[in-house]
Tab-separated table of C-alpha atoms and ligand atoms in Angstrom:
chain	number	residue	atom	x	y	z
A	6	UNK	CA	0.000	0.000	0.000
A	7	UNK	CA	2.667	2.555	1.153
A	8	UNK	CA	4.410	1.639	-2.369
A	9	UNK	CA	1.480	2.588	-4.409
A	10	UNK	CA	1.004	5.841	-2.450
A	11	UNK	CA	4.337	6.532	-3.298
A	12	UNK	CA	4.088	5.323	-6.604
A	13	UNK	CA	1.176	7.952	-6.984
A	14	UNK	CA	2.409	10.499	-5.432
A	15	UNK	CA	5.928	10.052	-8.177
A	16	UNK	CA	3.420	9.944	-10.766
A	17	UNK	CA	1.642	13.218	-9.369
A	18	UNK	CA	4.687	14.716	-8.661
A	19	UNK	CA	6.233	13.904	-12.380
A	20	UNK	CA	3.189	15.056	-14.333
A	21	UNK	CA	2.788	18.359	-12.627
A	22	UNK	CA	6.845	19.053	-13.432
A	23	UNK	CA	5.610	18.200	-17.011
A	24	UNK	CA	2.750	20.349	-16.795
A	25	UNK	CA	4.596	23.311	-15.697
A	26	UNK	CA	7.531	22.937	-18.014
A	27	UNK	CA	4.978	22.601	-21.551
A	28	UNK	CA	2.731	24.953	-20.194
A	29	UNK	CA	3.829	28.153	-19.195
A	30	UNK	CA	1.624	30.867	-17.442
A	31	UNK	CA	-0.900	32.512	-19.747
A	32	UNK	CA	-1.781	35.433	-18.130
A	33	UNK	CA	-0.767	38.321	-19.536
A	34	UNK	CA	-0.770	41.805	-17.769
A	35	UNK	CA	-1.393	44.805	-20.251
A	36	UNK	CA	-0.242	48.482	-19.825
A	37	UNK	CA	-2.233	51.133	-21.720
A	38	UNK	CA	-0.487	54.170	-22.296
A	39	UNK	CA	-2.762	57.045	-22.516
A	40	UNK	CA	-2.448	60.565	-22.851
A	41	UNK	CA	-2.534	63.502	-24.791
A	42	UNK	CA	-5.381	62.564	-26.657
A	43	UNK	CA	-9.015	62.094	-25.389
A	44	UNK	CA	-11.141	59.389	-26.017
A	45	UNK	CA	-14.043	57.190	-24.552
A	46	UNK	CA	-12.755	55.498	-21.680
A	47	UNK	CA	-15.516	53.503	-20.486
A	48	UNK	CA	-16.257	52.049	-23.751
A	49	UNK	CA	-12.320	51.565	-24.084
A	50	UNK	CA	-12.074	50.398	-20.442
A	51	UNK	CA	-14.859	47.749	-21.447
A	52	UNK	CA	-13.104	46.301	-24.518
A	53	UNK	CA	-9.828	45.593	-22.603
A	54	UNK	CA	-12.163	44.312	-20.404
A	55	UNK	CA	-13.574	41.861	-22.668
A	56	UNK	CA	-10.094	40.049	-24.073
A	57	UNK	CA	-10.592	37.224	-21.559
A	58	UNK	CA	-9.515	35.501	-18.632
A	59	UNK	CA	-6.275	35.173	-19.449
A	60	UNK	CA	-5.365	39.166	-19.812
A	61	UNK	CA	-5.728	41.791	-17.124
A	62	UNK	CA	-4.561	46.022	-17.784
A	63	UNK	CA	-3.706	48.793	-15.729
A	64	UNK	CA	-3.901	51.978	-17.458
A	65	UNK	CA	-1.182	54.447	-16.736
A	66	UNK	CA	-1.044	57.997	-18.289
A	67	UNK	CA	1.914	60.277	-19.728
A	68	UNK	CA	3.392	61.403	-18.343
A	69	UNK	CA	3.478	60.261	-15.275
A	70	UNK	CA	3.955	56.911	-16.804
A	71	UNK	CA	7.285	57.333	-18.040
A	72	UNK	CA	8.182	56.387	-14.491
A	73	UNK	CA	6.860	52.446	-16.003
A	74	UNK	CA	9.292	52.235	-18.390
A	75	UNK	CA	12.237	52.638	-15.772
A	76	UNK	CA	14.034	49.186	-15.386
A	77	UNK	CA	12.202	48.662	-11.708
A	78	UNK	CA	9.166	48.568	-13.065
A	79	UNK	CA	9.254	46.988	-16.612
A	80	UNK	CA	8.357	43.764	-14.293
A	81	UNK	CA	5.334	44.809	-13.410
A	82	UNK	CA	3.394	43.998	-17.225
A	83	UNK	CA	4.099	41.820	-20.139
A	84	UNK	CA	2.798	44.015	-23.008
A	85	UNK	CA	2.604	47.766	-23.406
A	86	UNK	CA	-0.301	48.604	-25.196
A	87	UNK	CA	-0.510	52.267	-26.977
A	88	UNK	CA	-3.252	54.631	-26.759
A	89	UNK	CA	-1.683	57.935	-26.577
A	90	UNK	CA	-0.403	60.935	-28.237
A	91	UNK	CA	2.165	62.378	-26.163
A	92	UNK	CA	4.588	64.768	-27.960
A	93	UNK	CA	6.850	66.024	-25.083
A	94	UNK	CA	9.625	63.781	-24.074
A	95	UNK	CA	13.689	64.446	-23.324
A	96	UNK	CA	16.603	62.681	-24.411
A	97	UNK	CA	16.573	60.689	-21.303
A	98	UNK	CA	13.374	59.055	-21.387
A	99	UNK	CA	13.843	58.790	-25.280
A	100	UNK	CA	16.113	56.241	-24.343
A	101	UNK	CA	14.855	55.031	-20.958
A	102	UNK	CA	11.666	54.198	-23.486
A	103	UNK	CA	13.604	52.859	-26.330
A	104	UNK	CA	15.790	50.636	-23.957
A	105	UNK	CA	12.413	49.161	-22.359
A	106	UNK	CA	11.416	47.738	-25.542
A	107	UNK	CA	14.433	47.442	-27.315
A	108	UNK	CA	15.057	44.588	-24.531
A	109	UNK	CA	12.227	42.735	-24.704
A	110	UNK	CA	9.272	44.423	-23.749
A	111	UNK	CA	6.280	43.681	-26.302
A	112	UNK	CA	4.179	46.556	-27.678
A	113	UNK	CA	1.271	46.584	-29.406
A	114	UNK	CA	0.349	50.409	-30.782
A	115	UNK	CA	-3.086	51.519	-31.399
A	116	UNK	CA	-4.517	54.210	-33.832
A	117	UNK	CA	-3.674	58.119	-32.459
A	118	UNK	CA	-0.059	56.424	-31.261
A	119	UNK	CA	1.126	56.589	-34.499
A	120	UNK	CA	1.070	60.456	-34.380
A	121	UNK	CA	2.714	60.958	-31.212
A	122	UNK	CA	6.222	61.772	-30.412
A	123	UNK	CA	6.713	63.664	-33.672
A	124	UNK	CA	10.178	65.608	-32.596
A	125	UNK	CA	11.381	62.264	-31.664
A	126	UNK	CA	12.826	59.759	-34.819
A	127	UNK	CA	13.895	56.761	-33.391
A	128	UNK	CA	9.898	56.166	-32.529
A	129	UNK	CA	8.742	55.859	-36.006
A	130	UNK	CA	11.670	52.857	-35.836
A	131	UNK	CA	9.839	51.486	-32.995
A	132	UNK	CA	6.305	51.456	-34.098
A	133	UNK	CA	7.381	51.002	-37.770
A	134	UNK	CA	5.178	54.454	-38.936
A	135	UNK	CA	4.483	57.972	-38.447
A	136	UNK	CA	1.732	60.024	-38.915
A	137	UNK	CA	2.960	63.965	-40.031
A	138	UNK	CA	0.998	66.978	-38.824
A	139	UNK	CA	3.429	68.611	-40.865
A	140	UNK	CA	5.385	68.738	-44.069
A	141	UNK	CA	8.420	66.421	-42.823
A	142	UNK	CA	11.957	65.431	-44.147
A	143	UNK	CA	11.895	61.194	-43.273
A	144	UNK	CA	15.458	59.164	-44.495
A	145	UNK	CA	15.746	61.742	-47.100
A	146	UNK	CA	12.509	61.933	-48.214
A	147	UNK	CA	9.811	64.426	-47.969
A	148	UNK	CA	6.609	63.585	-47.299
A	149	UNK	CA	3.765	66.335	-47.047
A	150	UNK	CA	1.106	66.435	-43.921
A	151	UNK	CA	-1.342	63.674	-43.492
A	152	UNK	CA	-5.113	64.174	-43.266
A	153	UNK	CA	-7.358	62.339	-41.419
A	154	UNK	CA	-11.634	61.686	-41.771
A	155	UNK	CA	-14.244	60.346	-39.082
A	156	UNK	CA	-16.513	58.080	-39.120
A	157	UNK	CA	-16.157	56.402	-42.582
A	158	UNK	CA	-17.217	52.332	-42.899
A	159	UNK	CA	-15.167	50.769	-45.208
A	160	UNK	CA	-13.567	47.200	-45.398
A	161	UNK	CA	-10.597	45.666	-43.697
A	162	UNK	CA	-9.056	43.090	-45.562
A	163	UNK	CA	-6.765	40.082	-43.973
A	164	UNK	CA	-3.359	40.162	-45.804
A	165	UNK	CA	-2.483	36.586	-44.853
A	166	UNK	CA	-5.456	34.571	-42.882
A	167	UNK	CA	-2.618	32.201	-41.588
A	168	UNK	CA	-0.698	34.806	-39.784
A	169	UNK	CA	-1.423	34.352	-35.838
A	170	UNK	CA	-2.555	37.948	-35.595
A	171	UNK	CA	-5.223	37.366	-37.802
A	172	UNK	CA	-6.034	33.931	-37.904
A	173	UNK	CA	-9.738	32.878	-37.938
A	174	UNK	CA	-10.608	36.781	-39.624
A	175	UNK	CA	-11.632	37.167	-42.567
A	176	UNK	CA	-11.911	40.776	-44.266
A	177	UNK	CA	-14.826	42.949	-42.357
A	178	UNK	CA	-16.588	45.807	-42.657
A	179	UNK	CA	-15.703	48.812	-39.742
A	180	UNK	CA	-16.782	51.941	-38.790
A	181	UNK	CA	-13.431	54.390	-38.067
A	182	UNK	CA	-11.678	57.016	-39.343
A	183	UNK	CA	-9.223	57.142	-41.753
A	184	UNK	CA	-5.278	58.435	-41.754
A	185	UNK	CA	-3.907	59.331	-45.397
A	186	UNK	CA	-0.917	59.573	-46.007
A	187	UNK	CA	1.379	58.076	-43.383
A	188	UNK	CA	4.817	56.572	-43.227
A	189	UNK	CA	5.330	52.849	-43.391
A	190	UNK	CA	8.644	51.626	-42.675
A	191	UNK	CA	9.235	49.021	-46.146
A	192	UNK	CA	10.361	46.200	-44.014
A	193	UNK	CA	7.360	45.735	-41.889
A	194	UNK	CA	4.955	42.632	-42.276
A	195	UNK	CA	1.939	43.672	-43.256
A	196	UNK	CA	-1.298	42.300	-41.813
A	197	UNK	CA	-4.210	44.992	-42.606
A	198	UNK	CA	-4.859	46.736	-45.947
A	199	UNK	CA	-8.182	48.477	-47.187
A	200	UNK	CA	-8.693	50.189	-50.493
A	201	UNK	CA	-10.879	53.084	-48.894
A	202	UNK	CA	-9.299	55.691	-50.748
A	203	UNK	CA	-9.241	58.194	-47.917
A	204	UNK	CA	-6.563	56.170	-46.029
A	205	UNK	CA	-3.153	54.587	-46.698
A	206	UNK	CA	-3.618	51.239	-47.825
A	207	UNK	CA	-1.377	49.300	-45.332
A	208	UNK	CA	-3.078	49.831	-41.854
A	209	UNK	CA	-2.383	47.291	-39.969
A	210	UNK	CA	1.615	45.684	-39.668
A	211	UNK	CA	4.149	43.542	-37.401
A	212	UNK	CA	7.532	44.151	-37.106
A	213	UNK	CA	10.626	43.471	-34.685
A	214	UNK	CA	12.357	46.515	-32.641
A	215	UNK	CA	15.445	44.624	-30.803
A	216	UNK	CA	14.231	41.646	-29.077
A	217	UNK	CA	10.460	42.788	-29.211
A	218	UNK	CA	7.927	42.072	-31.461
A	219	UNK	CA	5.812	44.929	-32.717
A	220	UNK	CA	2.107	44.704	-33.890
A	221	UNK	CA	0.844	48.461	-35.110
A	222	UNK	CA	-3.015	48.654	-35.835
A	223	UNK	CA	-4.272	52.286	-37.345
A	224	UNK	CA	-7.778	51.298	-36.433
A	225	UNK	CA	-9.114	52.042	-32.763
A	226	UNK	CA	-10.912	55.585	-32.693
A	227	UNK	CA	-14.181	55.438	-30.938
A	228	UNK	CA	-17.304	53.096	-29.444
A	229	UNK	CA	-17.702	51.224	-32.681
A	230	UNK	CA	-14.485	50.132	-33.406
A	231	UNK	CA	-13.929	49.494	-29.439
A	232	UNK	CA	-17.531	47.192	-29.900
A	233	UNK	CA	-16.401	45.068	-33.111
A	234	UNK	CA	-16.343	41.934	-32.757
A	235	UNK	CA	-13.456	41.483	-35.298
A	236	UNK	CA	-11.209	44.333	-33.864
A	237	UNK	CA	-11.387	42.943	-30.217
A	238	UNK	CA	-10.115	39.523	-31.701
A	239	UNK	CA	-7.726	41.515	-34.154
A	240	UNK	CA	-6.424	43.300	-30.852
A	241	UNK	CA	-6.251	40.053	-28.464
A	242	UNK	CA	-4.160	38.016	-30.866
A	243	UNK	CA	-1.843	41.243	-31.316
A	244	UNK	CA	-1.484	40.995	-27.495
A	245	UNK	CA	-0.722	37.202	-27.511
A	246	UNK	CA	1.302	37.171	-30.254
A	247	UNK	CA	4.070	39.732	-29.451
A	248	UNK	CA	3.669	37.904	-25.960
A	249	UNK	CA	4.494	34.762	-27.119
A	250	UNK	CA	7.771	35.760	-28.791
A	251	UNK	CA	9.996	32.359	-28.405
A	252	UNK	CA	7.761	30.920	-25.726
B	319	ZN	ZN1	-8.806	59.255	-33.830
């Protein structure tokens, strides 16, 4: 008798080791950096709400939350998640910033994000885009100022349905606004185009910065995007995917 226990408990004990070492911890803890532009943060609040089980946020606003990107803290989440618009920043949280993903840290970047920071370069590297309020010199190149329209429907279509950002989509209809005209870095994957000639046609993208991956969405304005059914999926397989990154 005293052998089987033991027997069992080996067999418990063996299992549970296997367990733990083929199935690592799925929870993922968000951080949603807001600030400096508004938006509807209940209906936002309710959509991070609704990934699941498995992923819990904390919202944290610039910029105040540059203190989260410090090396102290960077434990504290898994994924930064980018709602803002923040243009004021110095040279030493440029690269406190930088450094936080550049080693690792995940980001997915959401709509108004791709304007922000617009004195500061080495973010368009990062987010793999920019969005100019003004006529701007880029690698060279200039590009003239982007416009932007609200509340347009038009259609999203899935560049690759076997990506894992987009599995299980196929192209939908949305209600958003539009950005025309913004920077794409060429080397990006891209994941979301739409032939709504009021916007650029890539608007949604992966990419690497350092050891991080990178998932950039253009969509995200208001209550109807927050409420689609295919944008929520779109944005919680962003979140597990740059997650996942060698795991
Ligand atoms: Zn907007």
């Amino acid at each position: 008798m005293k052998k089987l226990l033991l027997l069992l408990f080996f067999i418990f004990i063996t299992s549970f080791n296997f367990y733990s070492a083929t199935t690592p911890s799925k929870h993922i803890r968000i951080l949603v950096i807001t600030g400096g532009h508004d938006y509807n943060v209940d209906q936002f609040n309710q959509m991070l709400a609704s990934l699941g089980d498995n992923i819990s946020y904390q919202v944290s606003e610039l910029p105040a939350a540059y203190d989260m990107f410090l090396p102290g803290n960077r434990s504290k989440y898994d994924v930064l998640v980018f709602y803002h618009m923040w243009q004021t920043i110095t040279e030493e949280q440029e690269n406190i910033l930088s450094d936080c993903i550049r080693q690792g840290k995940p980001l997915v970047a959401l709509h108004h994000s791709i304007c922000a920071f617009d004195d500061w370069p080495e973010y368009t590297n990062i987010i793999g885009g920019k969005y100019f309020h003004k006529p701007t010199i880029l690698n060279g190149k200039e590009y003239p100022a982007c416009s932007y329209i609200h509340d347009l429907n038009f259609r999203v279509r899935i560049v690759n349905p076997e990506n894992p950002v987009t599995k299980g989509l196929t192209d939908f209809e949305i209600f958003d606004e539009t950005y025309k005209g913004f920077y794409v870095e060429e080397t990006v994957t891209p994941l979301l185009t739409t032939d709504e000639p009021s916007s650029t046609s890539i608007i949604g993208w992966s990419k690497m910065y350092g050891k991080a991956r990178i998932v950039t969405l253009q969509s995200g304005h208001d209550t109807q995007t927050f409420e689609n059914p295919n944008y929520r999926k779109l944005l919680r397989q962003a979140i597990e995917w740059v997650y996942n990154n060698g795991k």
